[in-house]
Coordinates of C-alpha atoms in Angstrom, one line a residue:
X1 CA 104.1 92.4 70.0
X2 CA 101.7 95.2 70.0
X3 CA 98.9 95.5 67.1
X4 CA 97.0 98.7 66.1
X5 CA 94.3 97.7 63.3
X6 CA 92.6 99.9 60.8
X7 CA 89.6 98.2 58.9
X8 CA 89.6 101.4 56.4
X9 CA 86.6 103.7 55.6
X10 CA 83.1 102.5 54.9
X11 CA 79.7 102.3 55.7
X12 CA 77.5 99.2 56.6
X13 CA 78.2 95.6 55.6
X14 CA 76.4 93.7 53.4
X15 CA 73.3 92.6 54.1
X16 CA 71.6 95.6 55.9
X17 CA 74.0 95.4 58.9
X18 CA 74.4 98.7 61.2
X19 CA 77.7 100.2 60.9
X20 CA 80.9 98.8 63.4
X21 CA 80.7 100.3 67.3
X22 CA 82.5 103.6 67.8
X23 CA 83.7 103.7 71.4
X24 CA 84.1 107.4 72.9
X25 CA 87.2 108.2 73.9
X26 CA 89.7 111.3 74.7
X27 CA 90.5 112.3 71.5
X28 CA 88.6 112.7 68.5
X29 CA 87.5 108.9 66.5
X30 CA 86.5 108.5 63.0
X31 CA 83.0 107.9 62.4
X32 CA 81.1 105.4 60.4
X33 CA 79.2 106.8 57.6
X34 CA 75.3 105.9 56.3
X35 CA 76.0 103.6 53.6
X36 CA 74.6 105.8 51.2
X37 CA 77.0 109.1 52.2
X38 CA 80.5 109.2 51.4
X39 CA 83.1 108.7 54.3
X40 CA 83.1 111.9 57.0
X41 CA 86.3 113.4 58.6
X42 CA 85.8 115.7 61.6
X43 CA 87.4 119.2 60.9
X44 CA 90.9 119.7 62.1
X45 CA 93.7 122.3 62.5
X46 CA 95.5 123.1 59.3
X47 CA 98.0 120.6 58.9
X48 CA 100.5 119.1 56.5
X49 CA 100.2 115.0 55.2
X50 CA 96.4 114.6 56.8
X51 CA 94.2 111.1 55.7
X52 CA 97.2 108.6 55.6
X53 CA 95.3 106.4 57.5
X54 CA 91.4 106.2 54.3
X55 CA 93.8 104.5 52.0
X56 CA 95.4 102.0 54.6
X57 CA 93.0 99.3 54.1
X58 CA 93.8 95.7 55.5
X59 CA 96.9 97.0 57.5
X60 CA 97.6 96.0 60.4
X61 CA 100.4 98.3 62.3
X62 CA 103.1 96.6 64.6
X63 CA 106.1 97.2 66.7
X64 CA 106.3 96.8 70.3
X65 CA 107.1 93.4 71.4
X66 CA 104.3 91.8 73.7
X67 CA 104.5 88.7 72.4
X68 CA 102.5 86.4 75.7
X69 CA 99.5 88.9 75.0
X70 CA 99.4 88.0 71.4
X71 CA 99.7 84.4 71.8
X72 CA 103.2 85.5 69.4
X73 CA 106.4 83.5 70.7
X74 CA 104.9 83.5 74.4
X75 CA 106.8 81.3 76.9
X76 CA 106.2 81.1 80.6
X77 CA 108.4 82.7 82.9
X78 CA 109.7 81.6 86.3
X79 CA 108.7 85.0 88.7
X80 CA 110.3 83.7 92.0
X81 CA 113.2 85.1 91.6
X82 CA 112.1 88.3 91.1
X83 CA 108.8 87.9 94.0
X84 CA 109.3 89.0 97.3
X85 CA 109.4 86.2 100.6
X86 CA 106.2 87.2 100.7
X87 CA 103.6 84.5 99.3
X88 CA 101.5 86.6 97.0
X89 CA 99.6 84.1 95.1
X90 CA 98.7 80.3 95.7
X91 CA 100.0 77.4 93.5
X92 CA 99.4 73.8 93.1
X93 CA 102.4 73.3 90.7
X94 CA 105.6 73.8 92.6
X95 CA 106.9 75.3 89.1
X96 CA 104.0 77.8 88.5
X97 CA 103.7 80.9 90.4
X98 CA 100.1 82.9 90.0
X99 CA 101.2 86.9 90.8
X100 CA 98.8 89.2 91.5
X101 CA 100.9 92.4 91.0
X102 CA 101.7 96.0 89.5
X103 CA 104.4 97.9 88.4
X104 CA 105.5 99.8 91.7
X105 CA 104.9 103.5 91.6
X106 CA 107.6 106.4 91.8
X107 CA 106.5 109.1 93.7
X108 CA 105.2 112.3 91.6
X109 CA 106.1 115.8 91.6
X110 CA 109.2 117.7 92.0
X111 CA 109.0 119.9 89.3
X112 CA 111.4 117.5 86.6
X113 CA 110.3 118.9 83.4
X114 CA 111.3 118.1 79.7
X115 CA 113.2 120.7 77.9
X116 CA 113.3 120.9 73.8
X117 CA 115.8 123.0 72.1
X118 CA 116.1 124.8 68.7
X119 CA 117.3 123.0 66.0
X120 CA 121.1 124.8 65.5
X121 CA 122.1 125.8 62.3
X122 CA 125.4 124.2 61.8
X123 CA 126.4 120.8 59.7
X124 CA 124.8 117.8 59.9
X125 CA 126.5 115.5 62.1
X126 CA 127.8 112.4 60.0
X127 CA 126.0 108.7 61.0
X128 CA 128.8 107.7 63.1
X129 CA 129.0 111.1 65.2
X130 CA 125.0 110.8 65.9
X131 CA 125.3 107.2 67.0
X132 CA 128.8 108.0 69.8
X133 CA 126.2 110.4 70.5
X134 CA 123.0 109.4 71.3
X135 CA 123.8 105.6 71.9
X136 CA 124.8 106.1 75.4
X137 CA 121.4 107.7 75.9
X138 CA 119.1 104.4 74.5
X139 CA 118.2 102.1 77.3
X140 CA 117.0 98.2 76.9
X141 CA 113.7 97.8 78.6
X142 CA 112.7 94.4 80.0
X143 CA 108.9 94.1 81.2
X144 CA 107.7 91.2 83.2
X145 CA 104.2 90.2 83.0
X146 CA 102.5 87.2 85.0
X147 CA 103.0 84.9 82.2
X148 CA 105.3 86.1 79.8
X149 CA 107.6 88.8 79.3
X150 CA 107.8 92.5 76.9
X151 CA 111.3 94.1 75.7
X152 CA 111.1 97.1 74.2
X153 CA 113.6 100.5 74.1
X154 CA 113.5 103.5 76.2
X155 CA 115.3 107.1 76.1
X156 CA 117.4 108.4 78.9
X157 CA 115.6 112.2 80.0
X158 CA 117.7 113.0 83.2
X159 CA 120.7 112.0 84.6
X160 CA 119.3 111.0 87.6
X161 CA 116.8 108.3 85.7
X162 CA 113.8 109.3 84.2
X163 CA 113.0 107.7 81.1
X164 CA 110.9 107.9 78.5
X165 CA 109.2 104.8 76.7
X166 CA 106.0 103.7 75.2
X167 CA 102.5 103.0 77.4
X168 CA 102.5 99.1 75.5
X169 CA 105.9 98.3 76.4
X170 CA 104.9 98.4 80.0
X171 CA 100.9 97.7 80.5
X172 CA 100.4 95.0 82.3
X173 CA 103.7 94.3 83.7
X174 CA 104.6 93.7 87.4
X175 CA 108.6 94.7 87.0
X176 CA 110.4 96.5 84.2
X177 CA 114.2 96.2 84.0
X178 CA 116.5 99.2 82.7
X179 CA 119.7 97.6 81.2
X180 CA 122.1 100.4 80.1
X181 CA 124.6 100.6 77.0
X182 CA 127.6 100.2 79.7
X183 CA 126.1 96.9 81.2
X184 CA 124.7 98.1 84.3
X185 CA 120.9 97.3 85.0
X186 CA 118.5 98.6 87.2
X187 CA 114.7 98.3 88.1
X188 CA 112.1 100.7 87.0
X189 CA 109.5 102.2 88.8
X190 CA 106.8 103.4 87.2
X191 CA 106.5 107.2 87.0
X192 CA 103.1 107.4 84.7
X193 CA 101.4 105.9 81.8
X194 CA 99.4 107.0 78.8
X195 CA 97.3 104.8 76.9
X196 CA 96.0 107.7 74.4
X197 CA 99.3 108.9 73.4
X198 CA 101.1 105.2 74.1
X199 CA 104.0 107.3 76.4
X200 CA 105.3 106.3 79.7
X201 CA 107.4 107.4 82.1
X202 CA 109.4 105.1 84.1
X203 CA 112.7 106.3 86.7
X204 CA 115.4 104.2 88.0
X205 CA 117.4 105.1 90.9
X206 CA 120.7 105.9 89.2
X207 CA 123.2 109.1 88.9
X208 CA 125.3 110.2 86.1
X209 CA 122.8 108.7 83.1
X210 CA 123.8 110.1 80.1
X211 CA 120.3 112.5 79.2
X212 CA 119.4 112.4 75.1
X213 CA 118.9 115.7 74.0
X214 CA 115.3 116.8 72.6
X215 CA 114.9 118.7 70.0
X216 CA 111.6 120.7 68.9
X217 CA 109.8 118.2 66.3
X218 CA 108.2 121.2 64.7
X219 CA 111.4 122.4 63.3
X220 CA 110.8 119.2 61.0
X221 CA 110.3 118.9 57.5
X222 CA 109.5 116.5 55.1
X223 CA 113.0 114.9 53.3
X224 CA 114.9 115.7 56.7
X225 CA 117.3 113.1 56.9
X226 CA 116.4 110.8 60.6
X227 CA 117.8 108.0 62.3
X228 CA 116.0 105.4 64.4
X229 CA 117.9 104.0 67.8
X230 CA 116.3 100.9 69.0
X231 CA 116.4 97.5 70.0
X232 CA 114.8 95.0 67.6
X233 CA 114.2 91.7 68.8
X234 CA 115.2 92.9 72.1
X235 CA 118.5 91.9 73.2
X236 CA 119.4 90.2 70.3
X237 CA 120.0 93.0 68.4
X238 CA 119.9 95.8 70.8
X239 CA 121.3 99.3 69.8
X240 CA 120.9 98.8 65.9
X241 CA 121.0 102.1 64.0
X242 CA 118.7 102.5 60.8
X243 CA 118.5 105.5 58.4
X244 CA 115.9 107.0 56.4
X245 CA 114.1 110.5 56.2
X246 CA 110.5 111.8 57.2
X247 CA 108.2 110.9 54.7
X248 CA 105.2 113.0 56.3
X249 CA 104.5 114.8 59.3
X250 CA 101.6 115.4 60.9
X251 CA 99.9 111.7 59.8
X252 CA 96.6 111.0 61.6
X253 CA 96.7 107.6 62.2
X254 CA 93.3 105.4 63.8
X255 CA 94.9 103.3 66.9
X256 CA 92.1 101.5 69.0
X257 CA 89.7 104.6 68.6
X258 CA 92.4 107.2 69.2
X259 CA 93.4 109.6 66.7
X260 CA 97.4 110.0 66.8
X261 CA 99.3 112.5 65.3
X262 CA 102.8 111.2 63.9
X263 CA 105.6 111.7 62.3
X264 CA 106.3 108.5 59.3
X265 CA 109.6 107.8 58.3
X266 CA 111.4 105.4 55.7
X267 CA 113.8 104.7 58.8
X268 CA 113.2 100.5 59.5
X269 CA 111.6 99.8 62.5
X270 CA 110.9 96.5 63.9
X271 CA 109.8 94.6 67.0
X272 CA 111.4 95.5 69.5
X273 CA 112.0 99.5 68.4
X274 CA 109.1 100.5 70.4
X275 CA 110.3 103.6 73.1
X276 CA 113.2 104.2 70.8
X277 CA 114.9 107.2 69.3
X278 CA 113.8 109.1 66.5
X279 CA 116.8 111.0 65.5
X280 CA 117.9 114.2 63.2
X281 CA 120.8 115.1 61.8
X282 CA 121.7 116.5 64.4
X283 CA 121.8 114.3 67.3
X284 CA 118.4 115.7 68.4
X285 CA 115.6 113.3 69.5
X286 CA 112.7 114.6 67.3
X287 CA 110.5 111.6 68.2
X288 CA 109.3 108.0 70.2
X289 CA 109.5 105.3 68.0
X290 CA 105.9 103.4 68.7
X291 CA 104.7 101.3 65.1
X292 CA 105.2 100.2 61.9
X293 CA 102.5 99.3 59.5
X294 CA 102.3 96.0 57.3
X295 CA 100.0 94.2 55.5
X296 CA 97.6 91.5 56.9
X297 CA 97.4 90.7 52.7
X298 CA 99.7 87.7 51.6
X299 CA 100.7 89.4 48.3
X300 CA 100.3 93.0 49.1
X301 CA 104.0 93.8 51.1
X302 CA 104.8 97.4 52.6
X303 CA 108.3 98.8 53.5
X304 CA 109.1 102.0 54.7
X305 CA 106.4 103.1 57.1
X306 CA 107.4 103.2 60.4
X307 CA 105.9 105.9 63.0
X308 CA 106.6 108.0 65.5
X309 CA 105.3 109.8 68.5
X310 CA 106.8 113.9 67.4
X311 CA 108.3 115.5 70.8
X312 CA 105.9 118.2 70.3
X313 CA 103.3 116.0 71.5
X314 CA 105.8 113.9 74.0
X315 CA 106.7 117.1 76.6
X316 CA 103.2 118.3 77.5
X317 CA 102.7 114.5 78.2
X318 CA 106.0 114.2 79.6
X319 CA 105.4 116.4 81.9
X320 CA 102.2 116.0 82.7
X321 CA 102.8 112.1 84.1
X322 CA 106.0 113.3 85.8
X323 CA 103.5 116.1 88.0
X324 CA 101.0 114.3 88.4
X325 CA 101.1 110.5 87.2
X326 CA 98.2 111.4 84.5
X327 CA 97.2 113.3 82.2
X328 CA 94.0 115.4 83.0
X329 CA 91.9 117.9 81.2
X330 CA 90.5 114.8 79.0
X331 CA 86.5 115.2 79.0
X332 CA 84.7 111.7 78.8
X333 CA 81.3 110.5 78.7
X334 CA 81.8 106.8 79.0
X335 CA 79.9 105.6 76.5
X336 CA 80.1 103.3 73.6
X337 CA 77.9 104.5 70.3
X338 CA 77.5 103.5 66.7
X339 CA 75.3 105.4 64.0
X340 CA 72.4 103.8 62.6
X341 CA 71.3 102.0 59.1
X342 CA 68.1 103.3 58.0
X343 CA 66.2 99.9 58.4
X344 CA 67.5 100.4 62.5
X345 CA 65.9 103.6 62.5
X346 CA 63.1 102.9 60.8
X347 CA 62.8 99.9 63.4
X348 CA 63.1 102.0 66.3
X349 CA 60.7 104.5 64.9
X350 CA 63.0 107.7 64.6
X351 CA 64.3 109.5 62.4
X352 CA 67.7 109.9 63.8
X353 CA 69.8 108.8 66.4
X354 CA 73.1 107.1 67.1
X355 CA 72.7 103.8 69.4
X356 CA 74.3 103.3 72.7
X357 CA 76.4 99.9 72.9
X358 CA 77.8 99.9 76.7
X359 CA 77.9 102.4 79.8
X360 CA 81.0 103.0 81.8
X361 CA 80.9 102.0 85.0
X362 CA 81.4 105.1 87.2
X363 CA 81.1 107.2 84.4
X364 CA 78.3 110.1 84.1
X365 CA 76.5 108.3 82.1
X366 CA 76.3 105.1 84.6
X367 CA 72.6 104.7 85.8
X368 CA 71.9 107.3 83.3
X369 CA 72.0 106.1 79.9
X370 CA 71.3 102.3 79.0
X371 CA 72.2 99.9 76.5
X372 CA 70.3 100.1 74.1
X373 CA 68.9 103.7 74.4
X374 CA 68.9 105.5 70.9
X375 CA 70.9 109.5 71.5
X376 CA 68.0 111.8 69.5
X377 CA 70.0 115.2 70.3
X378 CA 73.1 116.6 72.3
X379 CA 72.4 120.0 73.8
X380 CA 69.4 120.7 71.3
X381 CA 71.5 118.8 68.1
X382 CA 70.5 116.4 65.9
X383 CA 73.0 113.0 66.4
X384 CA 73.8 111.1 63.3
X385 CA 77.1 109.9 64.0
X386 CA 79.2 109.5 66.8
X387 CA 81.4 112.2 65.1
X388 CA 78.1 114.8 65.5
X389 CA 78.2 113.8 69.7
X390 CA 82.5 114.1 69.7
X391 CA 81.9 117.6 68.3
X392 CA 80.0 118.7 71.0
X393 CA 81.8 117.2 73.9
X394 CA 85.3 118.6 72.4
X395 CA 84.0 122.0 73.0
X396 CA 83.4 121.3 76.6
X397 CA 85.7 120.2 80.0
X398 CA 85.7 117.8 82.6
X399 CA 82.7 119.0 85.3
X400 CA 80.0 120.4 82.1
X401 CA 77.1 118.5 80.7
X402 CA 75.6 117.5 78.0
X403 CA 71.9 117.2 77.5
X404 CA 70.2 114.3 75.6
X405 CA 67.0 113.5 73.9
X406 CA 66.8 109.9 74.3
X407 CA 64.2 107.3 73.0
X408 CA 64.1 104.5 75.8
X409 CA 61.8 101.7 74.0
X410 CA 59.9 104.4 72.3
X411 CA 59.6 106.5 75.4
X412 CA 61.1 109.9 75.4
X413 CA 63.2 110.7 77.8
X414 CA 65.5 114.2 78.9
X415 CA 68.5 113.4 80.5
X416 CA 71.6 115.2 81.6
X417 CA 75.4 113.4 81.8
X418 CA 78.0 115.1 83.7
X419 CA 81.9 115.0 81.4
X420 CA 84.4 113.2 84.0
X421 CA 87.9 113.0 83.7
X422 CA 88.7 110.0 81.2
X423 CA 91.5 108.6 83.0
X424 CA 89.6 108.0 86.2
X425 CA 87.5 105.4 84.2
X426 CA 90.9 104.0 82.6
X427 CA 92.0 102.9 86.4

C-alpha cells in the first residue's frame, strides 16, 4: 500500500517551533507560512478546481498496494524460484534468501510513442460495451521485492508490450510479472520510472496485445460520466469495473513535496487500482488511476475521492521514459530548506533567510552549501520562504546558476550553485 500525506496549511507549531522542512524538488512545493501571515500559494496557470488539497486536513491518500513497505499485510516471500543458479546473496537460513537485485532494464529508444485521439462525437457507449472493450487491454501487475511482494494494474500501450503503470507499483522490486485477461503471463522489464509524476513504463516480450486506446484528457469536463478498470486487492478481485463521473479536473494535490495535477472522480478506487484505467464514455483511457484519499480521523469517513494521473500529463512522460529511460529538463538544486520563525532569525541575527536542512550529495550545492547555512538572497532576492527560492529556480534550466547571499555562523558568504538535472541525484 502506498501512502501520500498532507498535514494541511499552517504556520509554526506551538511553542515557538520553526515551520516543517520543505525539501526542493522538480516541481513546484507548497511553502510554510510565518505564523503570523496567512497561508501562501505560488502563482499558477489559469486553471479549473485549484486548492483541493488547504482543506484536506488529516488525510491520508492511499491506493497502490505495497503492503511489505508499510509493515500492511507483509509476508515473506520465497525468491529461489524466481533467482538465477547464480548465488547472489549469502544465507545462514536454508529458507531465507537475501537478494541484492533490480528490475532488469529494457533497452530505450526506437522511436514507440503514445498517440491520443479526439474525443468523437457519437453516443456514449453503454457500461457493458466499454468493459468488452477495454478489459482485454488491463493487465495484472505482480512486483517482487526482497521481502515481500506489490500487485497493482497496468494498461496495455502497444501490441507488442509496452505498458503503462504507476512508479510505486514497481520501486523497489527485483521482477514484475504481467498476467493478461486471457491467462497468459509474462515478465516485465523495466522500460522507465518516474517518481514525480508516479508513471512507469514497463514491456514484455509479447505480440498481438490488445493496445487501450487514449483519449486527450483535456477534452474532459466536469460531470463527464468515467469508469475505473483495475484490480483491487490484486488477484482477488482483478478486472472489477466501478462507475462514477469527474468531480474536478485540474486538482493540485501535495504528494511527498510534489505538486500533481489530477483529475478526481466519484469512481471507487481501492488497493490494488493503482496503474489502472480511467475511462470515458467512450472507451477512451482519459487517465492512470494512482490514489484515493481517506481519513486518518476515526469519526471523520470520506467516499468518493479517488485520483487520477490525466493523459495529458501521461504522453510527454510516456514518451519521454520510452526515449530515453528519464525524464530530463527538471532543474534541481539539491537542497532541503525550511523558512524561519522570527525568534530563529532573530537568533541568527538576520533579518531574513530560509535555513538549509541537508545537501545532496553530487548535487551543485554539495561542498557548497552546508547544513545549517541561513539563504539571505537568490540572484539579488530577498528569501523568505522556500516558495520565494522555487520561483527563481523555475525560471531557469539544468546547466544555470543561482547566486546566494549566505550567512555561515554569522559570516557572509557569496556563493554560486550550478542547477543539475534532478533525476541524476534520484539514481
Amino acid at each position: 500500500m502506498y501512502h501520500y500525506y498532507y498535514d494541511g496549511p499552517g504556520g509554526a507549531p506551538a511553542g515557538g517551533q520553526p515551520p516543517q522542512a520543505v525539501e526542493e524538488k522538480g516541481l513546484p512545493v507548497q511553502a510554510e507560512p510565518e505564523p503570523e501571515q496567512a497561508v501562501k500559494r505560488r502563482p499558477r496557470k489559469n486553471r479549473s478546481e485549484r486548492g483541493a488539497a488547504a482543506v484536506l486536513l488529516g488525510m491520508t491518500l492511499v491506493l497502490g498496494v505495497l503492503a511489505v513497505v508499510l509493515a500492511l499485510q507483509a509476508k515473506p516471500v520465497d525468491v529461489s524460484a524466481w533467482l538465477p543458479s547464480e548465488d547472489y546473496g549469502e544465507s545462514t537460513n536454508p529458507q531465507t534468501v537475501i537478494v541484492d537485485l533490480e528490475l532488469e532494464r529494457y533497452p530505450n529508444g526506437g522511436g514507440t510513442t503514445l498517440t491520443l485521439v479526439d474525443r468523437p462525437g457519437t453516443e456514449p457507449l453503454s457500461f457493458q460495451e466499454i468493459y468488452q472493450q477495454v478489459s482485454p487491454s488491463v493487465v495484472s501487475i505482480t512486483a517482487l521485492l526482497p521481502m515481500g511482494s506489490s500487485q497493482g494494474t497496468g494498461v496495455v500501450m502497444t501490441a507488442d508490450g509496452y505498458i503503462i503503470t504507476n512508479a510505486h507499483v514497481i520501486e523497489g522490486a527485483f521482477r514484475a510479472d504481467v498476467s493478461l485477461e486471457d491467462g497468459r503471463s509474462f515478465q516485465a522489464k523495466l522500460v522507465g520510472s518516474d517518481k514525480i509524476t508516479d508513471l512507469a513504463v514497463l514491456k514484455v516480450e509479447a505480440e498481438n496485445l490488445t493496445p487501450a486506446v487514449f483519449g486527450e484528457s483535456d477534452q474532459m469536463v466536469v460531470g463527464d460520466t468515467v469508469v475505473a478498470i483495475g484490480n483491487p486487492m490484486g488477484e482477488q478481485l482483478r478486472g472489477t469495473m466501478t462507475d462514477g463521473i469527474l468531480s474536478a479536473i485540474n486538482r493540485d494535490m501535495e504528494v511527498d513535496g510534489n505538486t500533481m495535477t489530477l483529475l478526481q472522480t466519484t469512481a471507487a478506487l481501492n488497493t490494488g487500482n493503482s496503474g489502472g484505467a480511467l475511462v470515458n464514455d467512450q472507451g477512451q483511457i482519459i487517465g492512470i488511476t494512482n490514489m484515493k484519499l481517506i481519513s486518518n480521523v476515526s469519526d471523520n469517513t470520506l467516499e468518493g475521492l479517488g485520483f487520477a494521473i490525466p493523459t495529458t500529463t501521461v504522453k510527454p512522460v510516456v514518451d519521454a521514459l520510452i526515449a530515453d529511460g528519464v525524464v530530463t529538463g527538471r532543474p534541481t538544486l539539491g537542497v532541503t530548506v525550511r523558512g524561519m520563525s522570527q525568534a530563529e532569525k532573530e537568533g541568527f541575527g538576520v533579518d531574513q533567510g530560509i535555513l538549509v536542512i541537508s545537501v545532496a550529495a553530487g548535487s551543485g550545492a554539495d561542498g557548497k552549501l552546508e547544513e545549517g547555512d541561513v539563504l539571505l538572497t537568490a540572484n539579488g532576492a530577498p528569501l523568505n520562504s522556500a516558495d520565494d527560492l522555487l520561483a527563481i529556480r523555475d525560471k531557469l534550466q539544468v546547466g544555470d546558476a543561482i547566486e546566494f547571499q549566505v550567512d555561515r555562523g554569522g559570516e557572509g558568504l557569496a556563493v554560486t550553485v550550478e542547477l543539475v538535472e534532478q533525476y541524476q541525484l534520484e539514481g
